[in-house]
Short mmCIF file of C-alpha atoms in Angstrom, two decimals:
data_model
loop_
_atom_site.label_atom_id
_atom_site.label_comp_id
_atom_site.label_asym_id
_atom_site.label_seq_id
_atom_site.Cartn_x
_atom_site.Cartn_y
_atom_site.Cartn_z
CA MET A 601 -34.25 1.89 -36.80
CA LEU A 602 -37.85 2.10 -38.04
CA ALA A 603 -39.21 0.40 -34.93
CA ALA A 604 -37.19 2.73 -32.67
CA ALA A 605 -38.40 5.78 -34.59
CA LEU A 606 -42.03 4.66 -34.37
CA GLY A 607 -41.76 3.93 -30.65
CA LEU A 608 -40.10 7.25 -29.96
CA GLY A 609 -42.74 8.99 -32.08
CA LEU A 610 -45.50 7.45 -29.98
CA LEU A 611 -43.81 8.61 -26.79
CA VAL A 612 -43.27 12.15 -28.04
CA GLY A 613 -46.82 12.41 -29.37
CA LEU A 614 -48.26 11.28 -26.06
CA ILE A 615 -46.20 13.81 -24.11
CA ILE A 616 -46.91 16.72 -26.48
CA GLY A 617 -50.63 15.97 -26.46
CA ALA A 618 -50.80 15.63 -22.69
CA LEU A 619 -48.44 18.42 -21.63
CA GLY A 620 -48.62 20.82 -24.56
CA GLY A 621 -44.90 20.95 -25.14
CA GLY A 622 -41.51 19.52 -24.51
CA GLY A 623 -41.30 17.67 -27.80
CA SER A 624 -37.94 19.05 -28.87
CA ILE A 625 -36.47 18.44 -25.44
CA LEU A 626 -37.31 14.78 -26.03
CA THR A 627 -36.81 14.35 -29.75
CA VAL A 628 -33.42 15.99 -30.28
CA PRO A 629 -31.48 13.78 -27.83
CA LEU A 630 -33.38 10.69 -28.99
CA LEU A 631 -32.67 11.44 -32.64
CA VAL A 632 -28.98 12.09 -31.94
CA PHE A 633 -28.23 9.27 -29.51
CA ALA A 634 -30.81 6.58 -30.36
CA ILE A 635 -31.24 7.10 -34.11
CA GLY A 636 -27.77 8.48 -34.93
CA LEU A 637 -28.61 11.77 -36.64
CA SER A 638 -26.27 14.76 -36.47
CA ALA A 639 -27.32 17.62 -34.21
CA GLN A 640 -28.32 19.72 -37.22
CA GLU A 641 -30.35 16.87 -38.73
CA ALA A 642 -31.98 16.15 -35.37
CA THR A 643 -33.03 19.75 -34.76
CA SER A 644 -34.50 19.99 -38.27
CA ALA A 645 -36.31 16.65 -37.96
CA SER A 646 -37.53 17.65 -34.50
CA LEU A 647 -39.18 20.76 -35.93
CA VAL A 648 -41.08 18.62 -38.43
CA ILE A 649 -42.04 16.02 -35.81
CA VAL A 650 -43.07 18.50 -33.14
CA GLY A 651 -44.71 20.89 -35.61
CA ILE A 652 -47.02 18.28 -37.12
CA THR A 653 -47.75 16.68 -33.76
CA ALA A 654 -48.49 20.08 -32.20
CA VAL A 655 -50.92 21.02 -34.97
CA VAL A 656 -52.87 17.79 -34.47
CA ALA A 657 -52.86 18.21 -30.67
CA SER A 658 -53.89 21.87 -31.05
CA VAL A 659 -57.01 20.88 -32.98
CA SER A 660 -57.99 18.49 -30.21
CA HIS A 661 -57.39 21.11 -27.52
CA ALA A 662 -59.28 23.76 -29.53
CA ARG A 663 -62.31 21.49 -29.71
CA SER A 664 -62.24 21.32 -25.92
CA SER A 665 -62.21 25.15 -25.72
CA HIS A 666 -58.89 25.08 -23.87
CA THR A 667 -57.01 27.27 -26.32
CA ALA A 668 -55.93 30.84 -25.50
CA TRP A 669 -55.91 31.92 -29.15
CA ARG A 670 -54.90 35.55 -28.63
CA THR A 671 -51.92 34.69 -26.44
CA GLY A 672 -50.85 31.85 -28.72
CA LEU A 673 -51.04 33.98 -31.85
CA LEU A 674 -49.13 36.87 -30.23
CA LEU A 675 -46.33 34.55 -29.13
CA ALA A 676 -46.27 32.89 -32.55
CA ALA A 677 -46.04 36.28 -34.29
CA ALA A 678 -42.95 37.11 -32.24
CA GLY A 679 -41.54 33.61 -32.49
CA ILE A 680 -41.73 33.20 -36.26
CA PRO A 681 -38.99 35.73 -37.18
CA ALA A 682 -36.86 34.50 -34.28
CA SER A 683 -37.19 30.92 -35.52
CA VAL A 684 -35.92 31.96 -38.96
CA LEU A 685 -32.86 33.52 -37.31
CA GLY A 686 -32.37 30.44 -35.13
CA THR A 687 -32.48 28.18 -38.19
CA ARG A 688 -29.73 30.23 -39.82
CA LEU A 689 -27.62 30.09 -36.66
CA ASN A 690 -28.11 26.31 -36.50
CA ARG A 691 -26.30 25.93 -39.82
CA LEU A 692 -23.36 28.05 -38.68
CA VAL A 693 -22.71 26.47 -35.27
CA ASP A 694 -20.51 23.41 -34.74
CA GLU A 695 -22.45 20.27 -33.80
CA ASN A 696 -20.77 19.97 -30.39
CA VAL A 697 -21.57 23.59 -29.54
CA LEU A 698 -25.16 23.01 -30.61
CA LEU A 699 -25.47 19.93 -28.38
CA LEU A 700 -23.90 21.81 -25.46
CA ALA A 701 -26.35 24.70 -25.90
CA PHE A 702 -29.21 22.23 -26.08
CA SER A 703 -27.98 20.55 -22.88
CA VAL A 704 -27.98 23.91 -21.10
CA LEU A 705 -31.53 24.53 -22.34
CA MET A 706 -32.59 21.15 -20.95
CA LEU A 707 -31.07 21.98 -17.56
CA VAL A 708 -32.79 25.35 -17.46
CA ALA A 709 -36.11 23.76 -18.44
CA ALA A 710 -35.72 21.15 -15.72
#
């Protein structure tokens, strides 16, 4: 499991760094189906994985002067309270419903 987790981490890090997003779309299904976590565990772990990876990638992008700070901070300010609500909803929703909702999100994103 450690080798799979490290390999998947490399893949997710590469994609987040190159594309600036999409980490959760990749990590949640991989954590559920390849690693065997529950949907709730996978979404929580994904936030840690993507959050840390995004911070590191953000520093690199900021050094290249490619960061729209004002826009990013405005979206973050609105997103922070919504993420707290989403975390609470995650604990209340059945795992199968959560995976179905995530599947719909993946289809919409595609």
